[in-house]
Structure formats: C-alpha cells, structure tokens
Amino acid sequence: MSVIYNRVALIGLGLIASSMFWATKRGGLAGHVTGYARSQDTRDTARRIGLCDEVCDNLIDAVKDADLIVLAVPVGAMGAVAAEIGPHLKPGATVTDVGSVKRTVIDAVAPHLPEGVHFVPAHPLAGTEHSGPESGFATLFDNRWCLLVPHESSTAESVAQLRVYWEGLGANVEEMDADHHDLVLAVTSHTPHLIAYTMVGVADDLRRVTDSEVIKYSAAGFRDFTRIAASDPTMWRDVFLNNKEATLEILGRFTEELFALQRAIRTGDGDMLHDYFTRTRSIRRGIIEAGQDTDAPDFGRSKLEK
Amino acid sequence: MSVIYNRVALIGLGLIASSMFWATKRGGLAGHVTGYARSQDTRDTARRIGLCDEVCDNLIDAVKDADLIVLAVPVGAMGAVAAEIGPHLKPGATVTDVGSVKRTVIDAVAPHLPEGVHFVPAHPLAGTEHSGPESGFATLFDNRWCLLVPHESSTAESVAQLRVYWEGLGANVEEMDADHHDLVLAVTSHTPHLIAYTMVGVADDLRRVTDSEVIKYSAAGFRDFTRIAASDPTMWRDVFLNNKEATLEILGRFTEELFALQRAIRTGDGDMLHDYFTRTRSIRRGIIEAGQDTDAPDFGRSKLEK
Ligand SMILES: NC(=O)c1ccc[n+]([C@@H]2O[C@H](COP(=O)([O-])OP(=O)(O)OC[C@H]3O[C@@H](n4cnc5c(N)ncnc54)[C@H](OP(=O)(O)O)[C@@H]3O)[C@@H](O)[C@H]2O)c1
Ligand SMILES: NC(=O)c1ccc[n+]([C@@H]2O[C@H](COP(=O)([O-])OP(=O)(O)OC[C@H]3O[C@@H](n4cnc5c(N)ncnc54)[C@H](OP(=O)(O)O)[C@@H]3O)[C@@H](O)[C@H]2O)c1
C-alpha cells in the first residue's frame, strides 16, 4: 500500500481512532498521524503505547496541517469539535467522522466547515464492547463494511480518496444517503443494543432472582446480551438521542411483533411459534454465507474436541 | 475417572445427548451406552459417526437394561417417551432428563415411572445454536452449570450418583426447586431467546430495509441476535409452551422497562439513558469474573493484532 494522505489527524483516541491508527500503520497509508483527546489521561496513555506519531495537547495543533481530519468522538460531541477546528483547517482538507448516526452529525458539523474543505461523513460498521485508547487493534475493520455518506461539500475526488483509505484499513466501502443509513442502523445495531440493555436491566432488577444467579447461569443465552450491554454508555446515549425517530419506529415494530409472539405463548399457539422460529433461521445462514460471522458453535467460544 | 453407571441409555440423539456421549467416553463414566432416536436417519448418522456403543432401532431395547436413562428429546415429547418406557425399566434404575423447563416435564414424566425407579430431573446450562447428532462435542459441559431438581421419587443416593456423573461430564452441579429453576431460566435464557427471535423477525419483515442490507450490515450488533435466533424451532416452541407463566411474567417486566427507555429517548432524557447503560455494565464484569464468558473483545471473534 502507498500513502493515501500525507497528514492525518485523529480527534478522539478511543476504540475506533486507535484501531484506525494501527491499521493505518499496518498499511502505510499516512505520512504522519497526529492525535488529540480531551483528557490528559487519554493523551498520556496514547503516548505511552505509541498511539499516533504525535499526540497534541491542543486540538488546533492536531488539525492545522492535516489533509484528513477524522472526528472520532461521541456523536453528541461532533458539533462542538467542528466549531472549534473549523477556522483552522487547511484549504482542500477532507473532514470525515466515524459517528454511528449520520443525519444529526451532518447537521451539526457541516455549518462549521469553511468553504474549500470537503466533508465526507463515514461510519465503519465494526466495533467491540470495549472502549478507550488501549482497546484498538489493526484488524478491527478487516472485511467489515464502511458506509460513506457524501455531503454536498465533498467532491468526487475527496470521496474516492477516502474510499481508498478505508479499503486500505481493511474495509469494504459502500455509499448510502444519511436517512437510509440511520434507518438501516436502527435495525442492525441501535434497536438491538437498546433491547440488550433493557434485558440486562430487567435481570438486574428482579428481586426473586439474585444477581449471582443471573451471573452464574448466564451461559444459556443471556451472556450474549450482557456483552452488547457492556458498551460505552456515553456513546450509546448519544446514538439514541441522535437517531430518535428511526429507533422509535423500529422499537414500535418490535413491540408489535413481541406482543404477537406473547399472545401465541399465552394461547398456546405452537404452530405460530414454530413458523416464526423457522423463518428467522435463513437470515443467520445469509450472514454466515456473506462472511459476516463465524459458523463455529457459540461464536467459537467452546473448543471443539471429540 | 471410573465408571459411574454400568449401562446408560440416551433417548434422543441431538446436541445434548451426543455431547453427553462424547463426554462420557472421555471420562470413562459408563460401561456401555445405548442410544435411540425417533428417525431412521438420525440412527443411521449415529452409527456412521460412532455415536453410542449401540444404536437401537427400538426404544424399549435401548432402555430395558439401563441403569441410567437420559431423556434428551424436546420438552414436549418427554411425557410420551416416559409413558412408552415406564413398564420396561429395570427396578432401581435412575431416569433423568435434560429439558430446559422443569415443572411441566416433571408433571408429564413422573406419573409414568414405576415405583422403585428414581426420577432425578436435570438441566445442563450449556448449548450452542446447532442441533442434531453431529453437533455434539465432549467439552460442551466443561465449567458450565448443571441444575438438578430432585423429585420425591429420588433417593439421596440416586441424586448423589447423578451429581458425580455430571461432574464427570465436566459440569458444576447445583440443586434447585422446579419453580425457581423455571423463573431463573426465564430470565437468563427463555426471554432473551424470544427477544432475539422477535428482533430478527422484525428485520426480516421490514420493506424499506432489504434482507441483503440486514445481512451485510449485521456486524454492528444484530448478528449476535441471529445466532440465538438460529436455534432449533421445535425445542424453543416447546420451551415457551411449557414455561408460559414465567416467560410471560418476565416479558411483562421487559416491556415495562423498554417503555421507560423509549420514553427517555422520546423526551431526550440523556441522564436516564446514561445511568441505565452504566448500571448494566457491572453484570457483565460479574460474568467474566465468574468464568462464564470470555473478556476477549467480540467473544474473541476478531483476531487481536497490532
Ligand atoms: N464502539 C463502536 O462499536 C463504534 C463503532 C462504529 C462507530 N463508532 C462511533 O465512533 C465514535 C467513537 O467511538 P469509540 O468507540 O472509539 O469511543 P471511545 O472508545 O469511548 O472513545 C471516545 C474518544 O472521544 C473523546 N471524547 C469524548 N467526549 C469528548 C468531547 N466532548 N470532546 C472531545 N473529545 C471527546 C474521548 O476522550 P477522553 O478519553 O479524553 O474522554 C475518547 O478519546 C462515536 O461517534 C461512535 O458512535 C463506535
Ligand atoms: N440445545 C440447547 O441449547 C439445550 C441446552 C440445554 C437443554 N436442552 C434440552 O435438551 C433437549 C434436547 O435438545 P437438543 O438440543 O439435544 O435437541 P436436538 O439436537 O434437536 O435433538 C433432539 C433429539 O430428540 C429426538 N426427538 C425429537 N422429537 C421426538 C419425539 N417426539 N419423540 C422421540 N424423539 C424425538 C430427535 O430425533 P430425530 O433426530 O430422529 O428427530 C433428536 O434425536 C431438549 O429438551 C432441550 O430443551 C437443550
């Protein structure tokens, strides 16, 4: 791989930014990478583990010479960061973000960017339940999707260049418009996360089943929910506040279906349940065939030995 | 390990029974293991892969000399199997089952067992989303829990012997009463499964998001739900029909909480969301500390490389 951007600035040094850094190094995709995080603590950690070629104590220093500026902070913080950096961006630079919601991020960021700066919003569909500067790794984006949501301020060249960069990071790239992005993600990510948080909350609340029982006997299905519900609270608060409409719509559909299944249980309608549970299997097969998950039982958690 | 039962009969040759067989062999826990499954197909497969020392074409042949009979069929089929084998059981034999629900299984099975036969219901909390005779493996129960729910027909000795057997299969054993079992499992397993099936059903139904989008972009959280929702439809239909009360109760609690979170999203109550998402993290930590799951990001699905 060759250098795609001479100077890259990573703003926010958490899971996504740190994974981007390691993958950028792996691919030799940037000449120089600066980094900035809000807290001294995170900047110190970044320096200690060699995250970024240069960690700046000041946001403006990090972005002022950059050809690509990546906003990798929680969705709710994007606007404020854009407002601060806007006046200091190099003409012709590309600004991108990695936020999990696109419509509100675009509305919050775009007004602060000067003419001549290209804004190409993006969202890599990859993550883990861990966060912070030490959670990143170079292979996070390999064979995952990254969705680009080009803004009117972006040129064909700036979009094409970001695409090549994300491909260099390991991802497959597609373009999508902001509203459709937010709806698709409400289905594949946001609503599942809310439901997982809810189920873990219910378990935590029950008086007649102790926490220690919930923990001991979690392997029967519940523990998969707890992994999802261990994700960063700030990130997810911002996601729900910023993808309100689509999340509420999908939640409405979810509740409807849940009530139908609930009624089938109450009335003993075994055929309805069996049909429903049969239908959902084909989606799993599709995901495995598309290479988006392992077919190893239990995600390969159990070692297979005979 | 030494032989715990001279002759073991496995009725139903799916994931659980086949895993029990491989673990029994690994530990040398039985002198001789017979097996029976309803269909010729499954019996042929079992013979081909060496599952059981002897596969019988007839249910009665499989159980008649057995010291331990394991009912490893769907919950709704337990009663009929018990009725058929009851008259042919050896005096002093132990009958156990591995059903995911205990109250209704006990009510369905116990009346068919003759005096002098010990009934010790059990439930290993281990499984994968795969089923059938070829899905089993020897390590499935290692470090998992097996719950015993002794029935009045069981003696202290028969319970103790089954405990040693399950420990030999790799499990940690606890005793619990049937109703509490069914409530705990409604929380840690049955309701999470129903919710996962529902979410996958919703995704499958949406007109504006295509199946291929759901599949492509599943890595953002949804794919964990699809794994759970790929479990056997017959097994799960029977679980919900047989653990109706507890499942409906937990579903009611779930819906209540979901509505509270939904309202917080609608009204933009970020503090409520942040608090909720923070609280659920500690359960995850407990599960990892208790050795019931891996702390590897994403269940270890992603390779960690820098
Ligand atoms: N995690 C995922 O699965 C995932 C996947 C795809 C996209 N995303 C998106 O990627 C973005 C970053 O997520 P992440 O998982 O990398 O988060 P993370 O690990 O929690 O890191 C967030 C980073 O943002 C900084 N930050 C937080 N609030 C800030 C503020 N108000 N002003 C300036 N900096 C602030 C933090 O600095 P301090 O450490 O100094 O507080 C930290 O360096 C989010 O928009 C998220 O929606 C996440
Ligand atoms: N899978 C799990 O995660 C898990 C975990 C703990 C407990 N359990 C419990 O373990 C039991 C077995 O589950 P499994 O996962 O091993 O199931 P499985 O892989 O689907 O196997 C079920 C076996 O039962 C036989 N069977 C089905 N219906 C029958 C009937 N009406 N009469 C006689 N035999 C019949 C099947 O025979 P054919 O192949 O010939 O149809 C097959 O051999 C269930 O009660 C389940 O609740 C399951």
XYZ file of C-alpha atoms and ligand atoms in Angstrom:
708
model
C 0.000 0.000 0.000
C 1.100 3.544 -0.513
C 0.438 6.758 1.350
C -3.120 7.997 0.752
C -2.980 11.108 2.927
C 0.220 12.865 3.893
C -1.055 14.072 7.249
C -3.938 12.516 9.175
C -5.409 13.923 12.413
C -7.390 11.650 14.719
C -9.668 13.582 17.073
C -10.781 11.391 19.955
C -8.497 8.472 20.763
C -10.868 5.650 21.622
C -11.605 2.247 20.135
C -12.266 3.468 16.614
C -9.486 6.054 16.332
C -6.874 3.764 17.862
C -7.887 0.921 15.546
C -7.659 3.334 12.625
C -4.165 4.289 13.717
C -2.891 0.710 13.945
C -4.493 -0.165 10.619
C -3.036 2.983 9.029
C 0.433 1.936 10.187
C -0.102 -1.624 9.018
C -0.966 -0.363 5.548
C 1.487 2.536 5.401
C -1.449 4.751 4.481
C -0.311 8.041 6.005
C 2.913 10.002 6.179
C 2.247 11.361 9.651
C -0.579 10.897 12.142
C -1.410 13.370 14.900
C -3.863 12.618 17.679
C -5.843 14.578 20.200
C -8.099 13.516 23.054
C -9.954 15.645 25.538
C -8.350 14.339 28.717
C -4.725 14.425 29.778
C -5.131 10.840 30.913
C -6.009 9.555 27.471
C -3.230 11.583 25.857
C -0.714 10.174 28.347
C -1.873 6.639 27.669
C -1.648 7.248 23.923
C 1.937 8.462 24.264
C 2.862 5.522 26.464
C 1.583 2.911 23.988
C 2.839 4.692 20.874
C -0.598 5.588 19.583
C -0.101 8.277 16.884
C 3.184 9.682 15.628
C 2.463 12.777 17.664
C -0.090 13.351 20.409
C -1.028 17.026 20.673
C -2.206 18.718 23.855
C -4.207 21.132 21.799
C -6.966 20.415 19.314
C -5.895 23.134 16.882
C -2.297 21.884 16.740
C -3.551 18.439 15.869
C -5.651 19.548 12.886
C -3.989 22.613 11.419
C -1.746 20.935 8.825
C -3.838 17.817 8.304
C -5.058 16.585 4.933
C -7.578 14.266 6.585
C -9.267 15.066 9.880
C -11.184 12.187 11.485
C -13.773 13.075 14.131
C -13.881 10.003 16.358
C -15.691 11.369 19.400
C -19.204 10.529 20.623
C -21.931 11.632 18.250
C -23.125 14.367 20.598
C -19.665 15.969 20.717
C -19.083 16.217 16.955
C -20.645 19.670 16.520
C -18.576 21.332 19.228
C -15.347 19.871 17.887
C -16.211 21.026 14.355
C -16.944 24.538 15.612
C -13.573 24.680 17.294
C -11.482 23.373 14.415
C -13.418 24.977 11.536
C -11.414 28.226 11.323
C -8.084 26.377 11.452
C -8.481 23.826 8.675
C -6.187 23.765 5.675
C -7.962 24.619 2.389
C -8.609 21.444 0.411
C -8.533 19.244 3.506
C -11.062 16.467 3.958
C -13.044 16.192 7.182
C -14.690 12.886 7.980
C -16.292 11.382 11.053
C -16.982 7.848 12.243
C -20.214 8.527 14.119
C -22.842 5.817 14.388
C -25.575 8.247 13.354
C -25.320 10.336 10.216
C -28.208 12.825 9.786
C -27.721 14.771 13.019
C -23.928 14.621 12.778
C -24.057 16.142 9.312
C -26.428 18.852 10.517
C -24.175 19.580 13.493
C -20.818 19.533 11.708
C -21.360 20.900 8.188
C -22.230 24.510 9.134
C -18.887 24.905 10.908
C -16.678 23.874 7.996
C -15.283 26.591 5.745
C -15.678 26.601 2.008
C -12.996 24.572 0.256
C -12.970 21.879 2.940
C -14.563 18.600 1.869
C -16.876 16.890 4.303
C -17.283 13.135 3.753
C -19.192 11.582 6.658
C -18.474 7.895 7.223
C -19.392 5.048 9.530
C -17.324 1.889 9.888
C -19.608 -0.969 10.943
C -17.128 -2.542 13.279
C -16.624 -2.356 16.965
C -16.360 -4.303 20.153
C -17.816 -3.741 23.596
C -14.519 -2.251 24.778
C -13.571 1.402 24.552
C -10.703 3.769 25.161
C -7.229 4.202 23.639
C -5.994 0.739 24.597
C -8.863 -1.184 23.044
C -7.946 -0.688 19.403
C -6.350 -3.211 17.068
C -5.275 -3.180 13.442
C -7.672 -5.843 12.157
C -10.907 -4.355 13.505
C -12.095 -3.220 10.081
C -10.942 -6.195 8.029
C -13.790 -7.493 5.898
C -16.256 -5.183 7.657
C -18.280 -2.512 5.899
C -17.633 1.196 5.980
C -20.515 3.365 4.796
C -19.764 6.724 3.207
C -22.489 9.371 3.214
C -21.096 12.103 0.946
C -22.126 15.641 1.795
C -22.747 18.336 -0.822
C -19.426 19.941 0.127
C -17.484 16.864 -0.948
C -16.029 16.422 -4.404
C -15.892 13.137 -6.305
C -12.131 13.105 -5.724
C -12.380 13.609 -1.975
C -14.909 10.778 -1.723
C -12.791 8.493 -3.907
C -9.703 9.204 -1.816
C -11.485 8.411 1.452
C -12.801 5.221 -0.100
C -9.277 4.098 -0.978
C -8.159 4.950 2.553
C -10.912 2.866 4.156
C -10.165 -0.001 1.782
C -6.569 0.268 2.931
C -7.803 -0.023 6.517
C -9.344 -3.349 5.506
C -12.970 -2.388 4.969
C -15.401 -2.818 2.110
C -16.899 0.537 1.226
C -20.425 1.472 0.134
C -22.196 4.775 -0.260
C -25.606 5.472 1.209
C -27.748 8.503 1.968
C -27.999 9.719 5.541
C -31.628 8.856 6.278
C -31.398 5.372 4.880
C -28.195 4.852 6.847
C -29.932 5.842 10.050
C -32.843 3.501 9.379
C -30.660 0.517 8.472
C -28.540 1.055 11.557
C -31.609 1.402 13.750
C -32.416 -2.161 12.662
C -28.997 -3.794 12.679
C -27.490 -2.007 15.634
C -29.337 0.646 17.605
C -32.522 -1.230 18.469
C -30.649 -4.482 19.244
C -28.444 -2.533 21.637
C -31.420 -0.931 23.365
C -33.109 -4.288 23.751
C -29.979 -5.863 25.162
C -29.590 -3.034 27.664
C -33.235 -3.468 28.648
C -32.995 -7.220 29.166
C -29.884 -6.865 31.309
C -31.620 -4.131 33.281
C -34.611 -6.389 33.930
C -32.373 -9.182 35.154
C -30.530 -6.796 37.403
C -33.792 -5.563 38.919
C -35.545 -8.793 39.751
C -35.854 -9.356 43.429
C -36.628 -13.067 43.283
C -33.665 -13.949 41.117
C -30.410 -12.815 42.644
C -27.627 -11.150 40.700
C -25.381 -14.066 41.469
C -27.884 -16.470 39.910
C -28.140 -14.280 36.840
C -24.364 -14.302 36.541
C -23.883 -17.992 37.275
C -26.495 -19.157 34.840
C -25.860 -16.603 32.115
C -24.376 -19.033 29.610
C -27.850 -20.094 28.492
C -28.262 -17.048 26.226
C -28.254 -14.019 28.486
C -24.496 -13.533 28.454
C -24.575 -12.532 24.766
C -26.884 -9.685 25.776
C -24.553 -8.621 28.557
C -21.689 -8.271 26.114
C -23.681 -5.862 23.975
C -24.964 -4.062 27.066
C -21.392 -3.525 28.268
C -20.773 -0.980 25.528
C -19.898 2.610 26.363
C -22.822 4.488 27.992
C -21.895 7.889 26.585
C -21.578 6.634 23.049
C -24.943 4.882 23.248
C -26.778 7.689 24.989
C -25.704 9.916 22.098
C -26.732 7.363 19.497
C -30.270 7.128 20.835
C -30.668 10.861 21.318
C -29.467 11.411 17.767
C -31.273 8.612 15.978
C -34.511 9.123 17.841
C -37.013 8.803 15.012
C -35.716 5.659 13.369
C -35.062 3.945 16.690
C -38.568 4.729 17.951
C -40.052 3.474 14.694
C -38.207 0.161 14.844
C -38.999 -0.160 18.535
C -42.661 0.234 17.649
C -42.433 -2.576 15.118
C -40.516 -4.678 17.627
C -43.163 -4.226 20.315
C -45.910 -5.176 17.873
C -44.169 -8.424 16.947
C -43.313 -9.154 20.550
C -46.972 -8.804 21.504
C -47.944 -11.217 18.726
C -45.476 -13.799 19.994
C -46.574 -13.148 23.564
C -50.160 -13.835 22.582
C -49.109 -17.058 20.831
C -47.434 -18.190 24.052
C -50.456 -17.251 26.124
C -52.907 -19.030 23.832
C -50.614 -21.996 23.260
C -50.327 -21.429 19.515
C -47.371 -23.741 18.882
C -47.655 -23.564 15.085
C -47.294 -19.801 15.053
C -44.203 -20.026 17.268
C -42.653 -22.824 15.222
C -43.210 -20.964 11.950
C -41.756 -17.775 13.341
C -38.672 -19.515 14.710
C -38.130 -21.311 11.414
C -38.298 -18.147 9.337
C -35.583 -16.361 11.307
C -33.022 -19.078 10.617
C -32.459 -18.146 6.999
C -31.124 -14.721 7.933
C -28.430 -16.392 10.017
C -27.461 -18.570 7.074
C -27.232 -15.466 4.897
C -24.911 -13.765 7.374
C -22.583 -16.743 7.514
C -22.552 -17.128 3.740
C -21.764 -13.424 3.416
C -18.719 -13.925 5.625
C -20.074 -11.566 8.302
C -19.899 -14.119 11.125
C -18.400 -17.452 12.047
C -20.447 -20.649 11.871
C -18.443 -22.074 14.773
C -20.922 -23.043 17.501
C -21.314 -20.329 20.107
C -19.043 -17.973 18.115
C -16.189 -20.449 18.601
C -16.242 -19.865 22.357
C -16.337 -23.595 23.086
C -13.367 -25.597 21.945
C -14.464 -28.420 19.683
C -12.954 -31.707 20.723
C -14.203 -35.221 20.449
C -12.424 -41.290 36.308
C -14.187 -44.528 36.945
C -17.460 -45.975 35.739
C -20.423 -44.273 37.428
C -23.208 -46.212 35.681
C -22.763 -49.606 34.084
C -25.331 -49.054 31.396
C -26.531 -45.687 30.163
C -29.346 -45.154 27.637
C -29.563 -41.900 25.702
C -33.039 -41.225 24.316
C -32.923 -38.602 21.601
C -29.573 -38.195 19.851
C -29.238 -34.462 19.338
C -26.807 -31.828 20.541
C -27.154 -32.587 24.233
C -27.216 -36.408 24.064
C -24.329 -36.594 21.618
C -22.259 -34.227 23.745
C -23.080 -36.380 26.770
C -21.882 -39.432 24.894
C -18.540 -37.910 23.895
C -18.008 -36.577 27.400
C -18.964 -39.940 28.901
C -16.335 -41.635 26.735
C -13.743 -39.004 27.551
C -14.265 -39.649 31.259
C -14.813 -43.408 31.065
C -18.018 -42.855 33.029
C -20.129 -45.717 31.655
C -19.599 -49.369 30.841
C -21.948 -49.358 27.878
C -24.057 -46.685 26.211
C -27.121 -47.394 24.113
C -28.867 -44.761 22.053
C -32.210 -44.305 20.389
C -33.633 -41.598 18.154
C -37.012 -41.364 16.541
C -35.932 -41.276 12.927
C -34.010 -43.850 10.932
C -31.953 -41.007 9.529
C -30.633 -39.929 12.884
C -29.942 -43.525 13.923
C -28.000 -44.115 10.701
C -25.975 -40.962 11.236
C -25.255 -42.014 14.815
C -23.974 -45.401 13.660
C -21.846 -43.835 10.966
C -20.086 -41.454 13.350
C -19.738 -43.952 16.213
C -22.207 -42.193 18.468
C -23.140 -44.673 21.246
C -21.766 -48.175 21.717
C -25.025 -49.484 20.344
C -27.795 -47.671 18.496
C -31.123 -49.427 18.950
C -33.961 -49.328 16.427
C -36.415 -49.727 19.217
C -36.958 -47.522 22.243
C -37.600 -50.428 24.611
C -34.406 -52.257 23.625
C -32.427 -49.129 24.377
C -33.743 -48.701 27.929
C -34.540 -52.147 29.261
C -31.218 -52.989 30.925
C -30.105 -49.429 31.597
C -29.040 -48.119 34.994
C -29.392 -44.527 33.830
C -31.905 -43.409 31.245
C -31.459 -39.875 29.878
C -34.430 -38.246 28.178
C -32.853 -35.836 25.704
C -35.816 -35.060 23.464
C -37.731 -31.769 23.144
C -39.624 -30.815 26.289
C -43.000 -31.502 24.711
C -42.028 -35.084 23.833
C -40.842 -36.140 27.295
C -44.221 -37.376 28.560
C -44.878 -39.675 25.603
C -41.406 -41.205 25.832
C -41.832 -41.774 29.572
C -45.199 -43.458 29.007
C -43.674 -45.827 26.496
C -40.616 -46.828 28.531
C -42.215 -46.851 32.008
C -43.262 -50.504 32.041
C -39.859 -51.693 30.786
C -37.493 -50.016 33.232
C -35.198 -52.025 35.472
C -36.051 -51.695 39.189
C -33.577 -49.371 40.854
C -32.764 -47.561 37.624
C -32.457 -43.765 37.542
C -34.372 -41.736 34.988
C -33.207 -38.218 34.272
C -33.930 -35.651 31.594
C -32.117 -32.625 30.220
C -35.142 -30.496 29.393
C -34.872 -26.719 29.512
C -38.087 -26.489 31.566
C -38.608 -28.465 34.747
C -42.121 -28.088 36.243
C -44.117 -29.355 33.254
C -41.560 -32.040 32.420
C -41.810 -33.396 35.951
C -45.604 -33.337 35.774
C -45.540 -35.109 32.402
C -42.914 -37.743 33.196
C -43.296 -38.715 36.864
C -46.743 -40.381 36.630
C -45.409 -42.874 34.086
C -42.477 -44.144 36.117
C -42.976 -47.272 38.215
C -42.222 -47.459 41.898
C -38.570 -48.286 42.587
C -37.336 -46.149 39.702
C -35.658 -42.909 40.750
C -36.508 -39.775 38.872
C -33.867 -37.027 39.052
C -34.698 -34.206 36.608
C -31.736 -32.196 35.432
C -30.834 -29.324 33.144
C -27.337 -28.667 31.844
C -26.960 -24.945 31.110
C -24.898 -25.415 28.015
C -25.718 -25.461 24.378
C -24.996 -23.956 21.027
C -27.247 -22.831 18.193
C -26.600 -26.111 16.351
C -28.625 -29.283 16.761
C -28.704 -32.900 15.688
C -26.431 -35.923 16.240
C -23.388 -34.387 14.571
C -23.378 -31.189 16.603
C -22.180 -32.658 19.900
C -18.686 -32.381 21.377
C -17.043 -33.635 24.559
C -16.251 -30.270 26.107
C -19.730 -28.727 25.883
C -20.385 -29.027 29.622
C -16.922 -28.131 30.896
C -17.181 -25.445 33.560
C -20.882 -24.974 32.825
C -23.637 -25.500 35.385
C -25.943 -28.464 35.592
C -29.029 -27.948 37.759
C -30.589 -30.958 39.473
C -34.231 -30.745 40.537
C -34.732 -33.895 42.626
C -38.193 -35.406 42.529
C -39.841 -37.091 45.534
C -39.200 -40.480 43.914
C -35.447 -39.948 44.041
C -33.261 -41.159 46.893
C -30.277 -39.272 48.261
C -28.059 -41.930 46.684
C -29.584 -41.633 43.233
C -29.173 -37.848 43.352
C -25.590 -38.130 44.574
C -24.736 -40.604 41.820
C -26.166 -38.383 39.091
C -24.240 -35.447 40.549
C -20.971 -37.381 40.284
C -21.851 -38.331 36.716
C -22.482 -34.714 35.688
C -19.281 -33.647 37.410
C -17.550 -36.326 35.361
C -19.076 -34.771 32.242
C -17.330 -31.536 33.232
C -20.157 -29.592 34.847
C -20.580 -27.863 38.186
C -23.730 -29.142 39.842
C -26.321 -27.306 41.949
C -29.745 -28.293 43.206
C -32.790 -26.091 42.821
C -36.546 -26.468 43.053
C -38.556 -26.662 39.842
C -40.413 -23.347 40.035
C -37.348 -21.351 40.893
C -35.489 -23.091 38.072
C -38.177 -22.088 35.610
C -38.110 -18.459 36.765
C -34.314 -18.173 36.672
C -34.214 -19.707 33.212
C -36.989 -17.412 32.000
C -34.607 -14.563 32.845
C -31.271 -15.961 31.680
C -32.425 -17.897 28.656
C -36.057 -18.081 27.600
C -36.925 -14.388 27.420
C -33.589 -13.463 25.771
C -34.280 -16.105 23.137
C -37.784 -14.787 22.478
C -36.487 -11.254 22.162
C -33.764 -12.303 19.763
C -36.276 -14.185 17.615
C -38.510 -11.110 17.621
C -35.757 -8.707 16.616
C -34.661 -10.950 13.765
C -38.287 -11.283 12.682
C -38.683 -7.507 12.604
C -35.574 -7.117 10.482
C -36.786 -9.805 8.124
C -40.134 -8.060 7.727
C -39.090 -4.516 7.000
C -39.879 -3.458 3.498
C -37.631 -0.426 3.421
C -34.528 -2.279 4.566
C -33.732 -5.206 2.360
C -32.681 -8.607 3.658
C -29.358 -8.187 1.968
C -28.751 -4.938 3.847
C -29.665 -6.589 7.111
C -27.201 -9.356 6.364
C -24.406 -7.141 5.091
C -24.543 -4.742 7.990
C -25.261 -7.251 10.732
C -21.861 -6.992 12.416
C -22.960 -3.892 14.306
C -24.829 -5.916 16.942
C -27.645 -7.677 15.148
C -25.623 -10.767 14.214
C -25.419 -11.828 17.873
C -29.211 -11.928 17.888
C -29.276 -14.003 14.724
C -27.073 -16.636 16.328
C -29.506 -17.059 19.199
C -32.448 -16.946 16.805
C -30.929 -19.772 14.745
C -31.668 -22.287 17.500
C -33.950 -25.237 16.910
C -37.609 -24.146 16.370
C -39.124 -27.293 17.885
C -37.037 -27.111 21.017
C -37.928 -23.453 21.526
C -41.600 -23.776 20.715
C -41.763 -26.424 23.437
C -39.849 -24.283 25.902
C -42.268 -21.363 25.559
C -45.376 -23.528 25.653
C -44.046 -25.210 28.783
C -42.648 -22.227 30.638
C -45.551 -19.977 29.808
C -46.131 -18.286 33.148
C -42.569 -17.327 33.998
C -41.796 -16.236 30.445
C -44.908 -14.051 30.286
C -44.053 -12.532 33.639
C -40.516 -11.623 32.602
C -41.773 -10.369 29.249
C -44.140 -8.073 31.130
C -41.258 -6.661 33.157
C -39.212 -6.330 29.983
C -41.908 -4.375 28.183
C -42.292 -2.035 31.151
C -38.579 -1.218 31.158
C -38.478 -0.912 27.400
C -41.295 1.631 27.545
C -39.395 3.627 30.151
C -36.300 3.728 27.944
C -38.435 4.520 24.923
C -39.925 7.471 26.759
C -36.429 8.657 27.733
C -35.437 8.588 24.076
C -38.582 10.421 23.035
C -38.186 13.136 25.665
C -34.422 13.362 25.207
C -33.638 12.327 28.788
C -29.937 11.635 28.302
C -29.209 11.290 32.012
C -31.708 8.483 32.428
C -30.214 6.633 29.438
C -26.640 7.142 30.629
C -27.462 5.902 34.140
C -29.259 2.859 32.801
C -26.428 1.931 30.441
C -23.873 2.353 33.221
C -25.728 0.105 35.635
C -25.871 -2.851 33.242
C -22.087 -2.968 32.851
C -21.431 -4.461 36.269
C -23.350 -7.628 35.438
C -21.015 -8.215 32.515
C -17.998 -7.817 34.788
C -19.528 -10.358 37.187
C -19.997 -12.884 34.408
C -16.409 -12.568 33.279
C -15.083 -12.790 36.824
C -17.196 -15.898 37.386
C -15.525 -17.530 34.370
C -18.824 -17.790 32.485
C -17.623 -15.856 29.443
C -14.516 -14.590 27.744
C -13.418 -10.967 28.079
C -11.898 -11.125 24.591
C -13.494 -8.338 22.528
C -16.436 -9.553 20.474
C -16.190 -13.048 22.060
C -12.731 -13.422 20.506
C -14.211 -13.306 17.021
C -11.750 -10.661 15.880
C -8.117 -11.580 15.926
C -6.120 -9.163 18.048
C -3.088 -7.888 16.195
C -1.219 -4.667 16.369
N -17.522 1.434 19.538
C -18.139 1.059 18.442
O -18.575 -0.070 18.360
C -18.310 2.054 17.307
C -18.464 1.548 16.004
C -18.597 2.444 14.945
C -18.622 3.807 15.184
N -18.496 4.274 16.468
C -18.522 5.729 16.681
O -17.175 6.134 16.827
C -17.100 7.256 17.698
C -16.061 6.967 18.767
O -16.404 5.773 19.417
P -15.319 4.919 20.228
O -15.926 3.580 20.462
O -13.997 4.998 19.596
O -15.357 5.738 21.607
P -14.402 5.650 22.890
O -13.503 4.473 22.832
O -15.291 5.834 24.064
O -13.504 6.985 22.695
C -14.087 8.268 22.591
C -12.997 9.313 22.450
O -13.652 10.584 22.300
C -13.131 11.522 23.243
N -14.214 12.401 23.695
C -15.312 12.057 24.395
N -16.117 13.121 24.624
C -15.494 14.166 24.048
C -15.822 15.538 23.959
N -16.961 16.034 24.491
N -14.941 16.342 23.292
C -13.804 15.852 22.783
N -13.445 14.552 22.841
C -14.285 13.720 23.470
C -12.636 10.693 24.368
O -11.640 11.388 25.039
P -11.278 11.057 26.573
O -10.760 9.646 26.563
O -10.221 12.041 26.841
O -12.552 11.234 27.338
C -12.101 9.446 23.660
O -10.779 9.655 23.233
C -18.507 7.502 18.222
O -19.110 8.548 17.497
C -19.236 6.214 17.927
O -20.625 6.430 17.665
C -18.308 3.411 17.514
N -29.760 -27.068 22.640
C -29.590 -26.495 23.808
O -29.017 -25.413 23.862
C -30.100 -27.163 25.071
C -29.475 -26.865 26.281
C -29.932 -27.489 27.439
C -31.000 -28.364 27.374
N -31.611 -28.612 26.168
C -32.753 -29.557 26.154
O -32.240 -30.781 25.701
C -33.261 -31.491 24.982
C -32.671 -31.913 23.635
O -32.187 -30.781 22.963
P -31.114 -30.900 21.795
O -30.585 -29.524 21.590
O -30.178 -32.027 22.063
O -32.109 -31.250 20.593
P -31.793 -31.759 19.103
O -30.366 -31.627 18.774
O -32.815 -31.079 18.241
O -32.155 -33.317 19.214
C -33.421 -33.764 19.619
C -33.484 -35.282 19.582
O -34.770 -35.666 20.063
C -35.394 -36.563 19.121
N -36.838 -36.324 19.099
C -37.452 -35.191 18.663
N -38.784 -35.286 18.806
C -39.015 -36.511 19.306
C -40.205 -37.206 19.660
N -41.431 -36.628 19.525
N -40.069 -38.453 20.149
C -38.849 -39.030 20.271
N -37.685 -38.409 19.948
C -37.788 -37.179 19.475
C -34.769 -36.208 17.800
O -34.834 -37.342 16.988
P -34.771 -37.211 15.384
O -33.421 -36.639 15.080
O -34.925 -38.601 14.943
O -35.898 -36.278 15.013
C -33.320 -35.869 18.178
O -32.544 -37.022 18.252
C -34.455 -30.548 24.886
O -35.412 -30.908 25.859
C -33.884 -29.202 25.217
O -34.844 -28.384 25.864
C -31.147 -28.045 25.018
